[in-house]
JSON list of C-alpha atoms in Angstrom, two decimals:
[
{"chain": "A", "resi": 1, "resn": "MET", "atom": "CA", "xyz": [102.06, 90.19, 114.61]},
{"chain": "A", "resi": 2, "resn": "ALA", "atom": "CA", "xyz": [99.48, 92.96, 114.17]},
{"chain": "A", "resi": 3, "resn": "TYR", "atom": "CA", "xyz": [99.45, 96.75, 114.11]},
{"chain": "A", "resi": 4, "resn": "PHE", "atom": "CA", "xyz": [96.39, 96.99, 116.37]},
{"chain": "A", "resi": 5, "resn": "GLU", "atom": "CA", "xyz": [94.62, 94.87, 118.98]},
{"chain": "A", "resi": 6, "resn": "ARG", "atom": "CA", "xyz": [90.89, 95.39, 119.44]},
{"chain": "A", "resi": 7, "resn": "LEU", "atom": "CA", "xyz": [89.80, 96.22, 123.00]},
{"chain": "A", "resi": 8, "resn": "ASP", "atom": "CA", "xyz": [86.08, 96.62, 122.30]},
{"chain": "A", "resi": 9, "resn": "GLU", "atom": "CA", "xyz": [83.80, 97.80, 119.51]},
{"chain": "A", "resi": 10, "resn": "THR", "atom": "CA", "xyz": [85.47, 101.22, 119.20]},
{"chain": "A", "resi": 11, "resn": "ARG", "atom": "CA", "xyz": [88.81, 101.06, 121.07]},
{"chain": "A", "resi": 12, "resn": "PHE", "atom": "CA", "xyz": [92.12, 99.65, 119.83]},
{"chain": "A", "resi": 13, "resn": "ARG", "atom": "CA", "xyz": [95.62, 99.31, 121.29]},
{"chain": "A", "resi": 14, "resn": "ALA", "atom": "CA", "xyz": [98.44, 100.24, 118.90]},
{"chain": "A", "resi": 15, "resn": "THR", "atom": "CA", "xyz": [101.35, 97.79, 119.06]},
{"chain": "A", "resi": 16, "resn": "GLU", "atom": "CA", "xyz": [105.07, 98.48, 118.70]},
{"chain": "A", "resi": 17, "resn": "HIS", "atom": "CA", "xyz": [104.73, 97.68, 114.98]},
{"chain": "A", "resi": 18, "resn": "THR", "atom": "CA", "xyz": [103.02, 101.06, 114.45]},
{"chain": "A", "resi": 19, "resn": "ALA", "atom": "CA", "xyz": [106.05, 103.04, 115.66]},
{"chain": "A", "resi": 20, "resn": "GLY", "atom": "CA", "xyz": [106.81, 105.94, 113.34]},
{"chain": "A", "resi": 21, "resn": "ALA", "atom": "CA", "xyz": [109.67, 107.09, 111.16]},
{"chain": "A", "resi": 22, "resn": "TRP", "atom": "CA", "xyz": [109.87, 110.76, 112.18]},
{"chain": "A", "resi": 23, "resn": "ARG", "atom": "CA", "xyz": [109.64, 109.82, 115.89]},
{"chain": "A", "resi": 24, "resn": "THR", "atom": "CA", "xyz": [109.63, 106.24, 117.10]},
{"chain": "A", "resi": 25, "resn": "ASP", "atom": "CA", "xyz": [107.52, 107.10, 120.17]},
{"chain": "A", "resi": 26, "resn": "GLU", "atom": "CA", "xyz": [104.70, 108.21, 117.85]},
{"chain": "A", "resi": 27, "resn": "GLN", "atom": "CA", "xyz": [102.67, 106.14, 115.43]},
{"chain": "A", "resi": 28, "resn": "HIS", "atom": "CA", "xyz": [103.47, 106.00, 111.75]},
{"chain": "A", "resi": 29, "resn": "ILE", "atom": "CA", "xyz": [100.17, 107.20, 110.33]},
{"chain": "A", "resi": 30, "resn": "ALA", "atom": "CA", "xyz": [100.01, 104.42, 107.69]},
{"chain": "A", "resi": 31, "resn": "PRO", "atom": "CA", "xyz": [98.45, 101.73, 109.94]},
{"chain": "A", "resi": 32, "resn": "ALA", "atom": "CA", "xyz": [95.97, 104.28, 111.33]},
{"chain": "A", "resi": 33, "resn": "ILE", "atom": "CA", "xyz": [94.90, 105.10, 107.78]},
{"chain": "A", "resi": 34, "resn": "GLY", "atom": "CA", "xyz": [94.30, 101.40, 107.20]},
{"chain": "A", "resi": 35, "resn": "LEU", "atom": "CA", "xyz": [92.40, 101.10, 110.48]},
{"chain": "A", "resi": 36, "resn": "LEU", "atom": "CA", "xyz": [89.95, 103.84, 109.47]},
{"chain": "A", "resi": 37, "resn": "ALA", "atom": "CA", "xyz": [89.38, 102.19, 106.07]},
{"chain": "A", "resi": 38, "resn": "HIS", "atom": "CA", "xyz": [88.75, 98.93, 107.93]},
{"chain": "A", "resi": 39, "resn": "ALA", "atom": "CA", "xyz": [86.20, 100.68, 110.15]},
{"chain": "A", "resi": 40, "resn": "VAL", "atom": "CA", "xyz": [84.37, 102.04, 107.09]},
{"chain": "A", "resi": 41, "resn": "THR", "atom": "CA", "xyz": [84.26, 98.72, 105.23]},
{"chain": "A", "resi": 42, "resn": "ARG", "atom": "CA", "xyz": [83.26, 96.83, 108.38]},
{"chain": "A", "resi": 43, "resn": "ASP", "atom": "CA", "xyz": [80.44, 99.30, 109.02]},
{"chain": "A", "resi": 44, "resn": "LEU", "atom": "CA", "xyz": [79.32, 99.02, 105.39]},
{"chain": "A", "resi": 45, "resn": "SER", "atom": "CA", "xyz": [79.25, 95.22, 105.60]},
{"chain": "A", "resi": 46, "resn": "ALA", "atom": "CA", "xyz": [77.16, 95.32, 108.77]},
{"chain": "A", "resi": 47, "resn": "ARG", "atom": "CA", "xyz": [74.68, 97.85, 107.39]},
{"chain": "A", "resi": 48, "resn": "ARG", "atom": "CA", "xyz": [74.16, 96.71, 103.80]},
{"chain": "A", "resi": 49, "resn": "GLY", "atom": "CA", "xyz": [76.39, 93.80, 102.90]},
{"chain": "A", "resi": 50, "resn": "ASN", "atom": "CA", "xyz": [79.18, 95.33, 100.83]},
{"chain": "A", "resi": 51, "resn": "ASP", "atom": "CA", "xyz": [77.00, 96.42, 97.93]},
{"chain": "A", "resi": 52, "resn": "LEU", "atom": "CA", "xyz": [79.11, 99.58, 97.44]},
{"chain": "A", "resi": 53, "resn": "LEU", "atom": "CA", "xyz": [82.73, 100.07, 96.39]},
{"chain": "A", "resi": 54, "resn": "VAL", "atom": "CA", "xyz": [85.23, 102.54, 97.81]},
{"chain": "A", "resi": 55, "resn": "GLY", "atom": "CA", "xyz": [85.90, 105.25, 95.21]},
{"chain": "A", "resi": 56, "resn": "ARG", "atom": "CA", "xyz": [87.75, 107.78, 97.36]},
{"chain": "A", "resi": 57, "resn": "LEU", "atom": "CA", "xyz": [89.59, 107.80, 100.66]},
{"chain": "A", "resi": 58, "resn": "ALA", "atom": "CA", "xyz": [90.38, 111.37, 101.76]},
{"chain": "A", "resi": 59, "resn": "TYR", "atom": "CA", "xyz": [92.29, 111.71, 105.02]},
{"chain": "A", "resi": 60, "resn": "ASP", "atom": "CA", "xyz": [93.20, 114.83, 107.00]},
{"chain": "A", "resi": 61, "resn": "ILE", "atom": "CA", "xyz": [96.01, 114.29, 109.51]},
{"chain": "A", "resi": 62, "resn": "LEU", "atom": "CA", "xyz": [95.30, 116.63, 112.42]},
{"chain": "A", "resi": 63, "resn": "GLY", "atom": "CA", "xyz": [98.24, 115.77, 114.65]},
{"chain": "A", "resi": 64, "resn": "VAL", "atom": "CA", "xyz": [100.57, 113.11, 115.97]},
{"chain": "A", "resi": 65, "resn": "VAL", "atom": "CA", "xyz": [99.51, 110.18, 118.13]},
{"chain": "A", "resi": 66, "resn": "PRO", "atom": "CA", "xyz": [101.55, 108.09, 120.59]},
{"chain": "A", "resi": 67, "resn": "VAL", "atom": "CA", "xyz": [101.85, 104.33, 120.35]},
{"chain": "A", "resi": 68, "resn": "ALA", "atom": "CA", "xyz": [98.90, 103.87, 122.68]},
{"chain": "A", "resi": 69, "resn": "GLU", "atom": "CA", "xyz": [95.15, 103.33, 122.83]},
{"chain": "A", "resi": 70, "resn": "VAL", "atom": "CA", "xyz": [92.98, 104.96, 120.15]},
{"chain": "A", "resi": 71, "resn": "GLU", "atom": "CA", "xyz": [89.24, 105.17, 119.54]},
{"chain": "A", "resi": 72, "resn": "VAL", "atom": "CA", "xyz": [87.47, 104.94, 116.18]},
{"chain": "A", "resi": 73, "resn": "SER", "atom": "CA", "xyz": [84.00, 106.21, 115.22]},
{"chain": "A", "resi": 74, "resn": "VAL", "atom": "CA", "xyz": [82.05, 105.96, 111.94]},
{"chain": "A", "resi": 75, "resn": "THR", "atom": "CA", "xyz": [79.22, 108.23, 110.76]},
{"chain": "A", "resi": 76, "resn": "VAL", "atom": "CA", "xyz": [77.19, 108.09, 107.53]},
{"chain": "A", "resi": 77, "resn": "LEU", "atom": "CA", "xyz": [77.08, 111.71, 106.39]},
{"chain": "A", "resi": 78, "resn": "ARG", "atom": "CA", "xyz": [75.17, 111.20, 103.16]},
{"chain": "A", "resi": 79, "resn": "PRO", "atom": "CA", "xyz": [73.18, 107.96, 102.98]},
{"chain": "A", "resi": 80, "resn": "GLY", "atom": "CA", "xyz": [71.92, 106.77, 99.62]},
{"chain": "A", "resi": 81, "resn": "ARG", "atom": "CA", "xyz": [70.86, 103.77, 97.60]},
{"chain": "A", "resi": 82, "resn": "THR", "atom": "CA", "xyz": [73.74, 104.05, 95.09]},
{"chain": "A", "resi": 83, "resn": "ILE", "atom": "CA", "xyz": [76.16, 106.56, 96.67]},
{"chain": "A", "resi": 84, "resn": "GLU", "atom": "CA", "xyz": [77.19, 107.23, 100.26]},
{"chain": "A", "resi": 85, "resn": "LEU", "atom": "CA", "xyz": [79.60, 109.61, 102.00]},
{"chain": "A", "resi": 86, "resn": "VAL", "atom": "CA", "xyz": [80.95, 108.12, 105.21]},
{"chain": "A", "resi": 87, "resn": "GLU", "atom": "CA", "xyz": [83.19, 109.75, 107.80]},
{"chain": "A", "resi": 88, "resn": "ALA", "atom": "CA", "xyz": [85.51, 107.90, 110.19]},
{"chain": "A", "resi": 89, "resn": "ARG", "atom": "CA", "xyz": [87.54, 109.49, 112.98]},
{"chain": "A", "resi": 90, "resn": "LEU", "atom": "CA", "xyz": [90.52, 108.23, 114.96]},
{"chain": "A", "resi": 91, "resn": "ALA", "atom": "CA", "xyz": [91.04, 109.87, 118.36]},
{"chain": "A", "resi": 92, "resn": "HIS", "atom": "CA", "xyz": [93.47, 109.59, 121.25]},
{"chain": "A", "resi": 93, "resn": "ALA", "atom": "CA", "xyz": [92.59, 110.83, 124.75]},
{"chain": "A", "resi": 94, "resn": "GLY", "atom": "CA", "xyz": [89.55, 112.63, 123.37]},
{"chain": "A", "resi": 95, "resn": "ARG", "atom": "CA", "xyz": [91.44, 114.45, 120.61]},
{"chain": "A", "resi": 96, "resn": "ASP", "atom": "CA", "xyz": [90.84, 113.71, 116.92]},
{"chain": "A", "resi": 97, "resn": "VAL", "atom": "CA", "xyz": [94.06, 112.72, 115.15]},
{"chain": "A", "resi": 98, "resn": "VAL", "atom": "CA", "xyz": [92.94, 111.54, 111.70]},
{"chain": "A", "resi": 99, "resn": "VAL", "atom": "CA", "xyz": [89.64, 112.14, 109.88]},
{"chain": "A", "resi": 100, "resn": "LEU", "atom": "CA", "xyz": [88.58, 110.12, 106.83]},
{"chain": "A", "resi": 101, "resn": "ARG", "atom": "CA", "xyz": [85.81, 110.95, 104.40]},
{"chain": "A", "resi": 102, "resn": "ALA", "atom": "CA", "xyz": [85.09, 108.08, 102.02]},
{"chain": "A", "resi": 103, "resn": "TRP", "atom": "CA", "xyz": [82.85, 108.06, 98.95]},
{"chain": "A", "resi": 104, "resn": "LEU", "atom": "CA", "xyz": [81.19, 104.71, 98.38]},
{"chain": "A", "resi": 105, "resn": "LEU", "atom": "CA", "xyz": [79.61, 103.92, 95.01]},
{"chain": "A", "resi": 106, "resn": "ARG", "atom": "CA", "xyz": [77.40, 101.16, 93.63]},
{"chain": "A", "resi": 107, "resn": "PRO", "atom": "CA", "xyz": [79.22, 99.08, 90.99]},
{"chain": "A", "resi": 108, "resn": "GLY", "atom": "CA", "xyz": [77.88, 98.34, 87.51]},
{"chain": "A", "resi": 109, "resn": "ASP", "atom": "CA", "xyz": [78.97, 96.50, 84.38]},
{"chain": "A", "resi": 110, "resn": "THR", "atom": "CA", "xyz": [81.01, 98.88, 82.17]},
{"chain": "A", "resi": 111, "resn": "THR", "atom": "CA", "xyz": [83.26, 96.22, 80.64]},
{"chain": "A", "resi": 112, "resn": "ALA", "atom": "CA", "xyz": [82.56, 97.45, 77.11]},
{"chain": "A", "resi": 113, "resn": "ILE", "atom": "CA", "xyz": [84.12, 100.87, 77.75]},
{"chain": "A", "resi": 114, "resn": "ALA", "atom": "CA", "xyz": [86.81, 100.00, 80.33]},
{"chain": "A", "resi": 115, "resn": "GLY", "atom": "CA", "xyz": [90.34, 101.27, 79.67]},
{"chain": "A", "resi": 116, "resn": "THR", "atom": "CA", "xyz": [93.11, 103.64, 80.78]},
{"chain": "A", "resi": 117, "resn": "ALA", "atom": "CA", "xyz": [96.13, 105.49, 79.39]},
{"chain": "A", "resi": 118, "resn": "LEU", "atom": "CA", "xyz": [98.00, 104.98, 82.69]},
{"chain": "A", "resi": 119, "resn": "ALA", "atom": "CA", "xyz": [101.06, 102.82, 82.02]},
{"chain": "A", "resi": 120, "resn": "PRO", "atom": "CA", "xyz": [101.70, 99.69, 84.08]},
{"chain": "A", "resi": 121, "resn": "ILE", "atom": "CA", "xyz": [104.93, 99.32, 86.03]},
{"chain": "A", "resi": 122, "resn": "PRO", "atom": "CA", "xyz": [107.27, 96.30, 86.11]},
{"chain": "A", "resi": 123, "resn": "THR", "atom": "CA", "xyz": [106.21, 93.47, 88.40]},
{"chain": "A", "resi": 124, "resn": "PRO", "atom": "CA", "xyz": [107.57, 93.29, 91.97]},
{"chain": "A", "resi": 125, "resn": "TYR", "atom": "CA", "xyz": [109.96, 90.52, 91.04]},
{"chain": "A", "resi": 126, "resn": "ALA", "atom": "CA", "xyz": [111.41, 92.57, 88.18]},
{"chain": "A", "resi": 127, "resn": "MET", "atom": "CA", "xyz": [112.69, 95.07, 90.78]},
{"chain": "A", "resi": 128, "resn": "ASP", "atom": "CA", "xyz": [115.50, 94.65, 93.29]},
{"chain": "A", "resi": 129, "resn": "PRO", "atom": "CA", "xyz": [114.79, 94.26, 97.01]},
{"chain": "A", "resi": 130, "resn": "TRP", "atom": "CA", "xyz": [115.47, 97.43, 98.99]},
{"chain": "A", "resi": 131, "resn": "ASP", "atom": "CA", "xyz": [115.81, 97.77, 102.77]},
{"chain": "A", "resi": 132, "resn": "PRO", "atom": "CA", "xyz": [113.92, 100.90, 103.90]},
{"chain": "A", "resi": 133, "resn": "THR", "atom": "CA", "xyz": [115.41, 100.64, 107.40]},
{"chain": "A", "resi": 134, "resn": "ALA", "atom": "CA", "xyz": [118.66, 101.93, 105.89]},
{"chain": "A", "resi": 135, "resn": "LEU", "atom": "CA", "xyz": [116.86, 105.30, 105.59]},
{"chain": "A", "resi": 136, "resn": "TRP", "atom": "CA", "xyz": [114.04, 105.22, 108.15]},
{"chain": "A", "resi": 137, "resn": "PRO", "atom": "CA", "xyz": [113.72, 103.99, 111.76]},
{"chain": "A", "resi": 138, "resn": "GLY", "atom": "CA", "xyz": [110.59, 102.72, 113.47]},
{"chain": "A", "resi": 139, "resn": "GLY", "atom": "CA", "xyz": [108.54, 99.60, 114.01]},
{"chain": "A", "resi": 140, "resn": "PHE", "atom": "CA", "xyz": [106.27, 100.11, 111.00]},
{"chain": "A", "resi": 141, "resn": "ILE", "atom": "CA", "xyz": [109.14, 100.38, 108.52]},
{"chain": "A", "resi": 142, "resn": "ARG", "atom": "CA", "xyz": [110.61, 97.14, 109.89]},
{"chain": "A", "resi": 143, "resn": "THR", "atom": "CA", "xyz": [107.38, 95.29, 109.00]},
{"chain": "A", "resi": 144, "resn": "VAL", "atom": "CA", "xyz": [107.33, 96.05, 105.27]},
{"chain": "A", "resi": 145, "resn": "GLU", "atom": "CA", "xyz": [109.03, 94.42, 102.31]},
{"chain": "A", "resi": 146, "resn": "VAL", "atom": "CA", "xyz": [110.01, 96.81, 99.52]},
{"chain": "A", "resi": 147, "resn": "ARG", "atom": "CA", "xyz": [111.17, 96.23, 95.95]},
{"chain": "A", "resi": 148, "resn": "ARG", "atom": "CA", "xyz": [112.26, 99.43, 94.27]},
{"chain": "A", "resi": 149, "resn": "GLU", "atom": "CA", "xyz": [113.38, 100.90, 90.95]},
{"chain": "A", "resi": 150, "resn": "ARG", "atom": "CA", "xyz": [114.55, 104.46, 91.65]},
{"chain": "A", "resi": 151, "resn": "ASP", "atom": "CA", "xyz": [115.14, 106.79, 88.68]},
{"chain": "A", "resi": 152, "resn": "GLU", "atom": "CA", "xyz": [116.43, 109.90, 90.48]},
{"chain": "A", "resi": 153, "resn": "PRO", "atom": "CA", "xyz": [115.85, 111.82, 93.73]},
{"chain": "A", "resi": 154, "resn": "GLY", "atom": "CA", "xyz": [112.11, 112.29, 94.12]},
{"chain": "A", "resi": 155, "resn": "ARG", "atom": "CA", "xyz": [111.21, 109.90, 91.32]},
{"chain": "A", "resi": 156, "resn": "GLY", "atom": "CA", "xyz": [110.79, 106.14, 91.28]},
{"chain": "A", "resi": 157, "resn": "ARG", "atom": "CA", "xyz": [108.65, 103.03, 91.12]},
{"chain": "A", "resi": 158, "resn": "PHE", "atom": "CA", "xyz": [108.34, 100.47, 93.89]},
{"chain": "A", "resi": 159, "resn": "TRP", "atom": "CA", "xyz": [106.21, 97.73, 95.42]},
{"chain": "A", "resi": 160, "resn": "VAL", "atom": "CA", "xyz": [105.34, 97.20, 99.09]},
{"chain": "A", "resi": 161, "resn": "ARG", "atom": "CA", "xyz": [103.77, 94.36, 101.06]},
{"chain": "A", "resi": 162, "resn": "THR", "atom": "CA", "xyz": [103.57, 93.27, 104.69]},
{"chain": "A", "resi": 163, "resn": "GLU", "atom": "CA", "xyz": [102.86, 90.06, 106.56]},
{"chain": "A", "resi": 164, "resn": "THR", "atom": "CA", "xyz": [101.69, 92.03, 109.62]},
{"chain": "A", "resi": 165, "resn": "ALA", "atom": "CA", "xyz": [97.94, 91.92, 110.22]},
{"chain": "A", "resi": 166, "resn": "LEU", "atom": "CA", "xyz": [96.12, 95.23, 110.44]},
{"chain": "A", "resi": 167, "resn": "VAL", "atom": "CA", "xyz": [93.95, 94.15, 113.40]},
{"chain": "A", "resi": 168, "resn": "ASP", "atom": "CA", "xyz": [94.80, 91.04, 115.37]},
{"chain": "A", "resi": 169, "resn": "GLY", "atom": "CA", "xyz": [92.47, 88.14, 114.55]},
{"chain": "A", "resi": 170, "resn": "GLU", "atom": "CA", "xyz": [90.22, 90.04, 112.11]},
{"chain": "A", "resi": 171, "resn": "ASP", "atom": "CA", "xyz": [89.51, 89.63, 108.42]},
{"chain": "A", "resi": 172, "resn": "VAL", "atom": "CA", "xyz": [90.27, 92.87, 106.61]},
{"chain": "A", "resi": 173, "resn": "ALA", "atom": "CA", "xyz": [88.90, 93.89, 103.20]},
{"chain": "A", "resi": 174, "resn": "PRO", "atom": "CA", "xyz": [91.53, 94.21, 100.43]},
{"chain": "A", "resi": 175, "resn": "VAL", "atom": "CA", "xyz": [90.98, 97.96, 100.15]},
{"chain": "A", "resi": 176, "resn": "ALA", "atom": "CA", "xyz": [91.65, 98.45, 103.87]},
{"chain": "A", "resi": 177, "resn": "ARG", "atom": "CA", "xyz": [94.71, 96.20, 103.78]},
{"chain": "A", "resi": 178, "resn": "ALA", "atom": "CA", "xyz": [96.13, 98.24, 100.90]},
{"chain": "A", "resi": 179, "resn": "ALA", "atom": "CA", "xyz": [95.15, 101.54, 102.55]},
{"chain": "A", "resi": 180, "resn": "GLY", "atom": "CA", "xyz": [97.39, 100.63, 105.47]},
{"chain": "A", "resi": 181, "resn": "LEU", "atom": "CA", "xyz": [100.41, 100.85, 103.16]},
{"chain": "A", "resi": 182, "resn": "LEU", "atom": "CA", "xyz": [99.56, 104.00, 101.20]},
{"chain": "A", "resi": 183, "resn": "ASP", "atom": "CA", "xyz": [101.24, 106.57, 103.45]},
{"chain": "A", "resi": 184, "resn": "ILE", "atom": "CA", "xyz": [104.62, 104.96, 102.78]},
{"chain": "A", "resi": 185, "resn": "ALA", "atom": "CA", "xyz": [104.67, 106.66, 99.36]},
{"chain": "A", "resi": 186, "resn": "ASN", "atom": "CA", "xyz": [106.14, 109.84, 100.82]},
{"chain": "A", "resi": 187, "resn": "GLY", "atom": "CA", "xyz": [109.29, 108.13, 102.08]},
{"chain": "A", "resi": 188, "resn": "MET", "atom": "CA", "xyz": [110.44, 105.67, 99.42]},
{"chain": "A", "resi": 189, "resn": "VAL", "atom": "CA", "xyz": [111.92, 107.99, 96.74]},
{"chain": "A", "resi": 190, "resn": "VAL", "atom": "CA", "xyz": [113.02, 111.00, 98.79]},
{"chain": "A", "resi": 191, "resn": "ARG", "atom": "CA", "xyz": [114.39, 114.18, 97.22]},
{"chain": "A", "resi": 192, "resn": "VAL", "atom": "CA", "xyz": [116.38, 115.13, 100.33]},
{"chain": "A", "resi": 193, "resn": "HIS", "atom": "CA", "xyz": [117.65, 112.90, 103.13]},
{"chain": "A", "resi": 194, "resn": "PRO", "atom": "CA", "xyz": [115.37, 113.11, 106.20]},
{"chain": "A", "resi": 195, "resn": "ASP", "atom": "CA", "xyz": [118.38, 113.99, 108.36]},
{"chain": "A", "resi": 196, "resn": "GLU", "atom": "CA", "xyz": [118.47, 117.31, 106.48]},
{"chain": "A", "resi": 197, "resn": "LEU", "atom": "CA", "xyz": [114.76, 118.04, 106.02]},
{"chain": "A", "resi": 198, "resn": "HIS", "atom": "CA", "xyz": [111.45, 117.09, 107.59]},
{"chain": "A", "resi": 199, "resn": "PHE", "atom": "CA", "xyz": [108.73, 116.70, 104.95]},
{"chain": "A", "resi": 200, "resn": "PRO", "atom": "CA", "xyz": [105.67, 115.15, 106.65]},
{"chain": "A", "resi": 201, "resn": "ASN", "atom": "CA", "xyz": [102.38, 115.01, 104.79]},
{"chain": "A", "resi": 202, "resn": "LEU", "atom": "CA", "xyz": [99.29, 116.70, 106.21]},
{"chain": "A", "resi": 203, "resn": "ASP", "atom": "CA", "xyz": [96.78, 114.69, 104.20]},
{"chain": "A", "resi": 204, "resn": "LEU", "atom": "CA", "xyz": [96.39, 111.68, 101.94]},
{"chain": "A", "resi": 205, "resn": "THR", "atom": "CA", "xyz": [93.79, 111.29, 99.20]},
{"chain": "A", "resi": 206, "resn": "ALA", "atom": "CA", "xyz": [93.39, 108.10, 97.18]},
{"chain": "A", "resi": 207, "resn": "HIS", "atom": "CA", "xyz": [91.00, 107.76, 94.25]},
{"chain": "A", "resi": 208, "resn": "LEU", "atom": "CA", "xyz": [90.33, 104.15, 93.28]},
{"chain": "A", "resi": 209, "resn": "VAL", "atom": "CA", "xyz": [88.55, 102.66, 90.27]},
{"chain": "A", "resi": 210, "resn": "ARG", "atom": "CA", "xyz": [88.59, 99.13, 91.67]},
{"chain": "A", "resi": 211, "resn": "ALA", "atom": "CA", "xyz": [89.59, 97.18, 94.75]},
{"chain": "A", "resi": 212, "resn": "PRO", "atom": "CA", "xyz": [93.25, 96.11, 94.95]},
{"chain": "A", "resi": 213, "resn": "GLU", "atom": "CA", "xyz": [94.05, 92.46, 94.35]},
{"chain": "A", "resi": 214, "resn": "GLY", "atom": "CA", "xyz": [96.92, 90.43, 95.80]},
{"chain": "A", "resi": 215, "resn": "GLU", "atom": "CA", "xyz": [99.43, 91.19, 98.55]},
{"chain": "A", "resi": 216, "resn": "TRP", "atom": "CA", "xyz": [101.60, 93.76, 96.72]},
{"chain": "A", "resi": 217, "resn": "VAL", "atom": "CA", "xyz": [100.75, 97.45, 96.28]},
{"chain": "A", "resi": 218, "resn": "GLY", "atom": "CA", "xyz": [102.65, 99.24, 93.51]},
{"chain": "A", "resi": 219, "resn": "PHE", "atom": "CA", "xyz": [103.64, 102.92, 93.46]},
{"chain": "A", "resi": 220, "resn": "ASP", "atom": "CA", "xyz": [104.75, 105.09, 90.54]},
{"chain": "A", "resi": 221, "resn": "THR", "atom": "CA", "xyz": [105.75, 108.15, 92.55]},
{"chain": "A", "resi": 222, "resn": "THR", "atom": "CA", "xyz": [106.98, 111.70, 91.95]},
{"chain": "A", "resi": 223, "resn": "VAL", "atom": "CA", "xyz": [107.95, 114.09, 94.76]},
{"chain": "A", "resi": 224, "resn": "THR", "atom": "CA", "xyz": [107.82, 117.86, 94.11]},
{"chain": "A", "resi": 225, "resn": "PHE", "atom": "CA", "xyz": [109.32, 120.51, 96.41]},
{"chain": "A", "resi": 226, "resn": "ALA", "atom": "CA", "xyz": [108.37, 124.14, 95.75]},
{"chain": "A", "resi": 227, "resn": "ALA", "atom": "CA", "xyz": [110.45, 127.19, 96.76]},
{"chain": "A", "resi": 228, "resn": "ASN", "atom": "CA", "xyz": [107.86, 128.30, 99.32]},
{"chain": "A", "resi": 229, "resn": "GLY", "atom": "CA", "xyz": [108.00, 125.49, 101.88]},
{"chain": "A", "resi": 230, "resn": "LEU", "atom": "CA", "xyz": [105.26, 123.33, 100.33]},
{"chain": "A", "resi": 231, "resn": "GLY", "atom": "CA", "xyz": [105.59, 119.99, 98.60]},
{"chain": "A", "resi": 232, "resn": "LEU", "atom": "CA", "xyz": [103.56, 117.28, 96.91]},
{"chain": "A", "resi": 233, "resn": "THR", "atom": "CA", "xyz": [103.95, 113.52, 96.60]},
{"chain": "A", "resi": 234, "resn": "SER", "atom": "CA", "xyz": [101.97, 112.21, 93.61]},
{"chain": "A", "resi": 235, "resn": "THR", "atom": "CA", "xyz": [101.50, 108.51, 92.86]},
{"chain": "A", "resi": 236, "resn": "VAL", "atom": "CA", "xyz": [99.75, 106.21, 90.43]},
{"chain": "A", "resi": 237, "resn": "LEU", "atom": "CA", "xyz": [98.71, 103.13, 92.39]},
{"chain": "A", "resi": 238, "resn": "HIS", "atom": "CA", "xyz": [98.99, 99.59, 91.03]},
{"chain": "A", "resi": 239, "resn": "ASP", "atom": "CA", "xyz": [98.45, 95.97, 91.81]},
{"chain": "A", "resi": 240, "resn": "GLU", "atom": "CA", "xyz": [99.82, 93.12, 89.71]},
{"chain": "A", "resi": 241, "resn": "GLN", "atom": "CA", "xyz": [96.82, 93.47, 87.37]},
{"chain": "A", "resi": 242, "resn": "GLY", "atom": "CA", "xyz": [97.77, 97.07, 86.48]},
{"chain": "A", "resi": 243, "resn": "PRO", "atom": "CA", "xyz": [96.90, 100.66, 87.50]},
{"chain": "A", "resi": 244, "resn": "LEU", "atom": "CA", "xyz": [94.01, 100.99, 89.94]},
{"chain": "A", "resi": 245, "resn": "GLY", "atom": "CA", "xyz": [94.00, 104.63, 91.09]},
{"chain": "A", "resi": 246, "resn": "THR", "atom": "CA", "xyz": [95.95, 107.69, 92.17]},
{"chain": "A", "resi": 247, "resn": "LEU", "atom": "CA", "xyz": [97.30, 109.08, 95.42]},
{"chain": "A", "resi": 248, "resn": "ALA", "atom": "CA", "xyz": [98.27, 112.61, 96.51]},
{"chain": "A", "resi": 249, "resn": "GLN", "atom": "CA", "xyz": [99.90, 113.93, 99.71]},
{"chain": "A", "resi": 250, "resn": "VAL", "atom": "CA", "xyz": [100.58, 117.60, 100.48]},
{"chain": "A", "resi": 251, "resn": "LEU", "atom": "CA", "xyz": [103.83, 118.23, 102.40]},
{"chain": "A", "resi": 252, "resn": "THR", "atom": "CA", "xyz": [105.19, 120.81, 104.77]},
{"chain": "A", "resi": 253, "resn": "LEU", "atom": "CA", "xyz": [108.95, 121.28, 104.25]},
{"chain": "A", "resi": 254, "resn": "ARG", "atom": "CA", "xyz": [110.90, 121.93, 107.47]},
{"chain": "A", "resi": 255, "resn": "PRO", "atom": "CA", "xyz": [114.73, 122.19, 107.20]},
{"chain": "A", "resi": 256, "resn": "ARG", "atom": "CA", "xyz": [116.34, 120.62, 110.26]}
]
């Protein structure tokens, strides 16, 4: 099982496991987000041997994409010895669908001053299993395992993992593997049932202070709906070692 099959250096075939939640004939954008992170880390490894860490992944979602062939390109916008800005684009039939701009930073030893006020969340096995297919359709949702602790509509903590490979037969860096799950944040602690309201996100920005470890990605998520048709899904990201970054998604609210 994999979300994508590589056709050549730049082209990939999306499998049925990418099928979306809003429309099952379109891709859930989560695997595509992971694919672009994979392209960036793979390009980095080829150019300079993974001497930089991903500090930010900022995605703009320009449109929907069918479960079909896509093409990926990577460009170094700002080369540097200690900091780089890299752009990756995912296109279908010549049209850009998702654009990523990633800041890559050289690591250093700051053990003496490391710390955070962000609170950890309970471990995955301290939360009850939850079946997301009870709320959402689609091939992607069927591939994930979720453990959830929901406080109220629009507020909750949960963990997600998948046994589905991002790209068939390829090793994927931990940050890219985790990136392929990040977009799920907007659908796990909904404020309003999706039968009543569409609330897709137009972007996704993750700031990371370290690479994720392990197979689980943890989310401490709050969903905000304003009175003007805009919304925001805000998350503190975790692995089993503790907090590792933040995530934000801006929403457009469309009553059905």
